[in-house]
Short mmCIF file of C-alpha atoms and ligand atoms in Angstrom, two decimals:
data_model
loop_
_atom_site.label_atom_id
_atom_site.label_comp_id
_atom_site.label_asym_id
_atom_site.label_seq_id
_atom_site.Cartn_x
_atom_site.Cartn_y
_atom_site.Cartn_z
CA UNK A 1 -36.00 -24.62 45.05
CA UNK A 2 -32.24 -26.28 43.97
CA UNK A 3 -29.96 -24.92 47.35
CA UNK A 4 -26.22 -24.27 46.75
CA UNK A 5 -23.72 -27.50 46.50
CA UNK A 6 -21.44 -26.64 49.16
CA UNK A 7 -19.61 -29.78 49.04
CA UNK A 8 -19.70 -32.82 46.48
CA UNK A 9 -18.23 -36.32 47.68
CA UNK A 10 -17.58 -38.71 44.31
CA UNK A 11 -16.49 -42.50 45.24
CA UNK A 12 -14.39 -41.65 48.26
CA UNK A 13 -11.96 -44.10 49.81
CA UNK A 14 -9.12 -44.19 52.18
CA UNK A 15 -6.85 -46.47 53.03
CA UNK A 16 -4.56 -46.89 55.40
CA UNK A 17 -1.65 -49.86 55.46
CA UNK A 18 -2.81 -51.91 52.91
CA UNK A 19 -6.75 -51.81 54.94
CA UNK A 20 -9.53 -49.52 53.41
CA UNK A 21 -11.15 -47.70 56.11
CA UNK A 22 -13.83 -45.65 54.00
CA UNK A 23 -15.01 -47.16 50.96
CA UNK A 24 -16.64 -45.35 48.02
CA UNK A 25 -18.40 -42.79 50.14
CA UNK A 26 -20.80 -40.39 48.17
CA UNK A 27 -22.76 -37.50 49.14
CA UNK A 28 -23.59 -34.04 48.83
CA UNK A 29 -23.71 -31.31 51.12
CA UNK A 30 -26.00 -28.39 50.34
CA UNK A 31 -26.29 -25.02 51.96
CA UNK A 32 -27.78 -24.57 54.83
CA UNK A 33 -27.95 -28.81 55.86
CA UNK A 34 -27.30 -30.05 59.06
CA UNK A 35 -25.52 -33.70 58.83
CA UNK A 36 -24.68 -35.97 61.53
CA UNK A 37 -22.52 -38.75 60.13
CA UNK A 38 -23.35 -41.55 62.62
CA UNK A 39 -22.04 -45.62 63.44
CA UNK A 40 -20.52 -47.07 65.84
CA UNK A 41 -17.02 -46.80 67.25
CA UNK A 42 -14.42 -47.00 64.12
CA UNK A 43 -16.88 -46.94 61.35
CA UNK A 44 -14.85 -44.12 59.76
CA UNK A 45 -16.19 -41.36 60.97
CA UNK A 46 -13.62 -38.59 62.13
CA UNK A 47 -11.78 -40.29 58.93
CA UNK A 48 -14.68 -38.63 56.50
CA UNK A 49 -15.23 -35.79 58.70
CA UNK A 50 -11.36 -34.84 58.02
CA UNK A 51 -11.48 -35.90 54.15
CA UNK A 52 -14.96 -33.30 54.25
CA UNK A 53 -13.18 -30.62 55.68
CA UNK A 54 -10.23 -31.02 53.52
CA UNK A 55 -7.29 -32.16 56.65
CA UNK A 56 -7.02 -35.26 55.08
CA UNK A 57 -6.70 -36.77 51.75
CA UNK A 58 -8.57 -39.43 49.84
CA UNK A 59 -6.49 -42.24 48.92
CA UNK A 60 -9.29 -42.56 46.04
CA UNK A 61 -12.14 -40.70 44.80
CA UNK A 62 -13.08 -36.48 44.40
CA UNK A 63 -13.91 -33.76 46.84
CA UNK A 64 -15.58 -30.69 44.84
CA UNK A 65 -16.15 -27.88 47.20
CA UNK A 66 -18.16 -24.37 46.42
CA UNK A 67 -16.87 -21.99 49.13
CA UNK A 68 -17.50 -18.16 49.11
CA UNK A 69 -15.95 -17.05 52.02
CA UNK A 70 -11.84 -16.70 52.48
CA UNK A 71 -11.95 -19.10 55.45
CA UNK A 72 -14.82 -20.88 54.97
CA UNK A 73 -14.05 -24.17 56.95
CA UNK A 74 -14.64 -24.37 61.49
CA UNK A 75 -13.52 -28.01 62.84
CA UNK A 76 -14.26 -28.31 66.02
CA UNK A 77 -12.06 -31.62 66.97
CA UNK A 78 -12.30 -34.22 69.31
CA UNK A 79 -9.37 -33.49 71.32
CA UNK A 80 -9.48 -30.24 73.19
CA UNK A 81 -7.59 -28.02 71.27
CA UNK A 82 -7.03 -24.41 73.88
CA UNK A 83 -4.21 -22.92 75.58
CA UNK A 84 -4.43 -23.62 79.20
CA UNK A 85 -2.59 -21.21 80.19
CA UNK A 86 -4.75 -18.20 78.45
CA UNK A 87 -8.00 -17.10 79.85
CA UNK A 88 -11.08 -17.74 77.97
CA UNK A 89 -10.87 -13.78 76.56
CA UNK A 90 -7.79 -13.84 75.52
CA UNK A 91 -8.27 -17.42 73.71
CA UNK A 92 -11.25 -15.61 71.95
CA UNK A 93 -9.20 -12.89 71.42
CA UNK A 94 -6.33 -14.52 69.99
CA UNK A 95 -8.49 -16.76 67.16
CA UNK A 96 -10.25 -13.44 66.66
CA UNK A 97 -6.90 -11.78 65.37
CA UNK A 98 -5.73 -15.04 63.90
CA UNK A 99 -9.03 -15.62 61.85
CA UNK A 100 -9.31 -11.61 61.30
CA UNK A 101 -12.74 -11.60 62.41
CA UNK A 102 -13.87 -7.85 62.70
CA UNK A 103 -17.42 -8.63 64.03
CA UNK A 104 -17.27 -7.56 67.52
CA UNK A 105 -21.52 -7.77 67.69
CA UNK A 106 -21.00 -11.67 66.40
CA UNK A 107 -18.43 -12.40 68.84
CA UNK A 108 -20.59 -10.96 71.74
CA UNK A 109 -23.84 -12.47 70.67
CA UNK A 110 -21.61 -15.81 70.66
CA UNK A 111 -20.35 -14.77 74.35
CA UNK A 112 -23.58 -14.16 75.53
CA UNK A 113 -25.67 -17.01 74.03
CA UNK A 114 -22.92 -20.05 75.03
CA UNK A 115 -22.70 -18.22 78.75
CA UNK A 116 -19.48 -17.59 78.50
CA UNK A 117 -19.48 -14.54 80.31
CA UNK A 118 -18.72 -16.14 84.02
CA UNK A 119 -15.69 -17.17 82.72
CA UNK A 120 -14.30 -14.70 80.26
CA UNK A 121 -10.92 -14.42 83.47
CA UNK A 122 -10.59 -17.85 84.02
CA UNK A 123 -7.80 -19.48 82.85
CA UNK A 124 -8.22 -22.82 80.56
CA UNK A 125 -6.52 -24.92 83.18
CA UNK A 126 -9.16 -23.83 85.18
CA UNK A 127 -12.28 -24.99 83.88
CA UNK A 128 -14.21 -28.04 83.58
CA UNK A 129 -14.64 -30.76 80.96
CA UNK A 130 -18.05 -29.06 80.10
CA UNK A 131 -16.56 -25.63 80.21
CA UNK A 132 -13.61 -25.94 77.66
CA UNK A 133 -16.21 -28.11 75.09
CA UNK A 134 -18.47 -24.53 75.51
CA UNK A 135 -14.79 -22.46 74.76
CA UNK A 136 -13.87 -25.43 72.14
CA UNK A 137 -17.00 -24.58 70.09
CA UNK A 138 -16.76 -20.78 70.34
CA UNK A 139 -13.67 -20.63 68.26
CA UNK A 140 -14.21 -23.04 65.91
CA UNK A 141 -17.25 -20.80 65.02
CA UNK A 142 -15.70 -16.96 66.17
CA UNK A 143 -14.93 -16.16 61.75
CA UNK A 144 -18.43 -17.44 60.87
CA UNK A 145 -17.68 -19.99 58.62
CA UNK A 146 -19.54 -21.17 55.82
CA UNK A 147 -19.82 -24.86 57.03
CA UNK A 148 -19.18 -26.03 60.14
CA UNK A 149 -17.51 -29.55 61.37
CA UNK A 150 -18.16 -30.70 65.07
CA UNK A 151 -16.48 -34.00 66.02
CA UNK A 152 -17.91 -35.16 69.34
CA UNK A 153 -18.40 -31.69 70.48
CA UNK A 154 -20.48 -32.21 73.56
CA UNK A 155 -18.83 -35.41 75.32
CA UNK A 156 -19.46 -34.69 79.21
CA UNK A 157 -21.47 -31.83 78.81
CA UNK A 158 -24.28 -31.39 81.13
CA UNK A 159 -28.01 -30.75 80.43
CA UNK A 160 -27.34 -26.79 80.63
CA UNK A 161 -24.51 -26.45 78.67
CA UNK A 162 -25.70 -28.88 75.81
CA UNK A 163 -28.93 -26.55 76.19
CA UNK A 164 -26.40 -23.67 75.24
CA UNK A 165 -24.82 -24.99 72.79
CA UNK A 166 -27.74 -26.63 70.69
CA UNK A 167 -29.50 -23.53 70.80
CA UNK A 168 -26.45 -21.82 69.48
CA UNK A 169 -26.46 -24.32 66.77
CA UNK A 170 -29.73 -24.31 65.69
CA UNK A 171 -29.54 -20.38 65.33
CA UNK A 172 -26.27 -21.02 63.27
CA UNK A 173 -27.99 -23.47 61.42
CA UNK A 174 -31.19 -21.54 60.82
CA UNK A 175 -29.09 -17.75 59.63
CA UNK A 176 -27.76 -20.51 56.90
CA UNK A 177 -24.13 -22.26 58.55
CA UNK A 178 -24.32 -25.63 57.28
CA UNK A 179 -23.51 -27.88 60.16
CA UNK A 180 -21.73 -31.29 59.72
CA UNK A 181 -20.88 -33.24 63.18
CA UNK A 182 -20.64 -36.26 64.97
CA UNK A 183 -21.82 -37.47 68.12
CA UNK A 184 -23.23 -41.01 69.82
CA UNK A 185 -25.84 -39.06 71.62
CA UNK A 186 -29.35 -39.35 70.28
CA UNK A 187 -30.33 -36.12 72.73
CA UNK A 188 -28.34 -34.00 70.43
CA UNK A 189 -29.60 -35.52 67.31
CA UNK A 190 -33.11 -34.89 68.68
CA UNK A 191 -32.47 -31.34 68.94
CA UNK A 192 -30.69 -30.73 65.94
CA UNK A 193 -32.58 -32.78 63.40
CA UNK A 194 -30.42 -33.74 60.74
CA UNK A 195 -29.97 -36.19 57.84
CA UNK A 196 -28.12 -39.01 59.31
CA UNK A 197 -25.84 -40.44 57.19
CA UNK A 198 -24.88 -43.98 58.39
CA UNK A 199 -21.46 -45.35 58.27
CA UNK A 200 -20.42 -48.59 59.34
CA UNK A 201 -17.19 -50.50 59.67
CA UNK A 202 -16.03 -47.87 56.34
CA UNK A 203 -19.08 -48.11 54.17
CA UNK A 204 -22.17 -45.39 53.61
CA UNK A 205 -25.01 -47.97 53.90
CA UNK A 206 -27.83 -45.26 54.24
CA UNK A 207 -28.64 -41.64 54.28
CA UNK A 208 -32.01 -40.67 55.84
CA UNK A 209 -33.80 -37.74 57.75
CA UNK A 210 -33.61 -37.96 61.41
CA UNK A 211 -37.26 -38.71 61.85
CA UNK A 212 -37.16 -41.14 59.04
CA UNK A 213 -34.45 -43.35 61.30
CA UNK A 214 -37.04 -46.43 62.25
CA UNK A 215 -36.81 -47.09 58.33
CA UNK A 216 -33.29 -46.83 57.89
CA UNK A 217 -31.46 -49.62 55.81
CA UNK A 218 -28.91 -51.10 58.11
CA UNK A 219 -29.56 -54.53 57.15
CA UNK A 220 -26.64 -55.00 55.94
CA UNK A 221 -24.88 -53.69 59.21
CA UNK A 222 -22.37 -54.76 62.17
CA UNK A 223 -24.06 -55.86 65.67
CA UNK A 224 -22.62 -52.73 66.84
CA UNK A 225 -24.63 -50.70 64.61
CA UNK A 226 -27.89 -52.48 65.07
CA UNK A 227 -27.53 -52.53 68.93
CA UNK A 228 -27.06 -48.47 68.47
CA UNK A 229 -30.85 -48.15 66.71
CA UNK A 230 -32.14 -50.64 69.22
CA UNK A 231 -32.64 -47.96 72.16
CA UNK A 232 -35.92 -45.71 72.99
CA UNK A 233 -36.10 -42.98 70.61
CA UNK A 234 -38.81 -41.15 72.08
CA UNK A 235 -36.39 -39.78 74.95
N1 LIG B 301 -3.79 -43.41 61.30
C1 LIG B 301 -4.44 -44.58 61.27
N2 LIG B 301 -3.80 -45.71 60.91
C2 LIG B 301 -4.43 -46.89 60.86
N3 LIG B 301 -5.72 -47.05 61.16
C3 LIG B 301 -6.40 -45.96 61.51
C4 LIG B 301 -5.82 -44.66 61.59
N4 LIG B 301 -6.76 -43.77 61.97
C5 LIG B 301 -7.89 -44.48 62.15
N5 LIG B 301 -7.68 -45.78 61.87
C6 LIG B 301 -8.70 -46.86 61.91
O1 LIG B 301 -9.73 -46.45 61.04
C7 LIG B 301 -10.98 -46.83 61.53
C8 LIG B 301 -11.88 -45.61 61.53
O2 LIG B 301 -11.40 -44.67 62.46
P1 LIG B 301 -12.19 -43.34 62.81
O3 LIG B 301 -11.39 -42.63 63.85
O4 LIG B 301 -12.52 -42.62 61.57
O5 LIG B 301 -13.54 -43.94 63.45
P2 LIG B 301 -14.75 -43.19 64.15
O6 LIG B 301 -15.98 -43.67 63.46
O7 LIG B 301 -14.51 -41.75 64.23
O8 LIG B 301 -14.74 -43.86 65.60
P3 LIG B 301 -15.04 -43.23 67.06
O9 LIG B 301 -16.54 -43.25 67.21
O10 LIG B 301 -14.41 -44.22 68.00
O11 LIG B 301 -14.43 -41.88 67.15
C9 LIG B 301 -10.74 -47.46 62.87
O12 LIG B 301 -10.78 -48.87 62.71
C10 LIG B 301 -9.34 -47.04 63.26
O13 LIG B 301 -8.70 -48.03 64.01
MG1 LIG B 302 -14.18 -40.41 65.79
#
């Protein structure tokens, strides 16, 4: 069965002062895929993750997207973006107005399956590291958006509330949200089970299925990305 294009990625490159920091990335993003574009520190990344989601530009190359929703895009970024001085309700609150989502049952559901409900009166200033990743994540998903982009979403999490949020995820995933993100943790990429697409130092030198990732082509690759298939998968 052929799956909806969602988005199309045609010789993409970027450059930045005279250097190219992605070069001639293809790939296609269907409906309903979960991605995790992976490499090692400065491979390029956040850089495609922004070009994907349409922040940034291509200094080269085409970005064909198929949306059918008004607001189709959540980016979940890698700085903490809340108000600290708003409590957790009223930040839901607020990107609930600002994103005109009318779904009260969604946004409850959400509450209740990221356990956000102990903290719906603190304040943002007053939570943990964990705590504002779990709040980060809710609105960059409270308008149910088509396709999803997660850039390091669960740095310092604990067990429990990566537990949360993967499950979250996965049901996301599984009612037909196509997930893109990034992360460095092999835990999440266990429990999520994507296609791994794997950048390094700019440059798309395979795309494989998670549990395809022993015969991965990085032959080709940077120490740094050798060293990062060179750990104990089985944990
Ligand atoms: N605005 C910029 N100007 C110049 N170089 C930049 C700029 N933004 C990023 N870079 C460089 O581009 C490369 C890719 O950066 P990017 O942030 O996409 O990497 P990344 O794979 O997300 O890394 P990390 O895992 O550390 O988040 C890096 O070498 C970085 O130094
Ligand atoms: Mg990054």
């Amino acid at each position: 069965m052929r799956r909806d294009i969602v988005i199309t990625l045609e010789g993409i490159s970027y450059k930045k002062k005279r250097q190219y920091l992605l070069n001639q990335i293809d790939g296609r993003i269907n409906k309903g895929d979960c991605i995790t574009l992976f490499g090692p520190n400065g491979a390029g990344k956040s850089t495609l993750m922004k070009i994907m989601a349409g922040l940034n530009k291509p200094s080269r190359g085409k970005r064909s997207v198929q949306f059918h929703k008004k607001n189709p895009i959540g980016y979940v970024p890698q700085q903490i973006a809340l108000f600290d001085g708003l409590t957790v309700k009223d930040q839901i609150k607020y990107y609930q107005k600002l994103t005109k989502q009318t779904s009260t049952d969604f946004v409850e559901v959400m509450i209740k399956e990221l356990g956000l409900k102990d903290i719906l009166n603190k304040r943002i200033n007053q939570l943990s590291g964990g705590m504002k990743r779990k709040v980060n994540l809710a609105v960059g998903v409270i308008h149910q958006p088509e396709i999803l982009f997660l850039d390091e979403a669960f740095v310092g999490v604990d067990l429990a509330t990566k537990y949360d949020m993967l499950k979250w995820l996965n049901h996301l995933n599984a009612q037909g949200t196509t997930i893109v993100f990034i992360t460095h943790d092999w835990y999440v990429i266990n429990q999520l089970k994507p296609s791994m697409w794997i950048l390094d130092q700019g440059e798309m030198l395979d795309q494989v299925n998670w549990n395809a990732v022993p015969y991965a082509n990085i032959k080709s690759g940077s120490n740094a990305l050798k060293k990062m298939f060179d750990v104990d998968l089985s944990r």
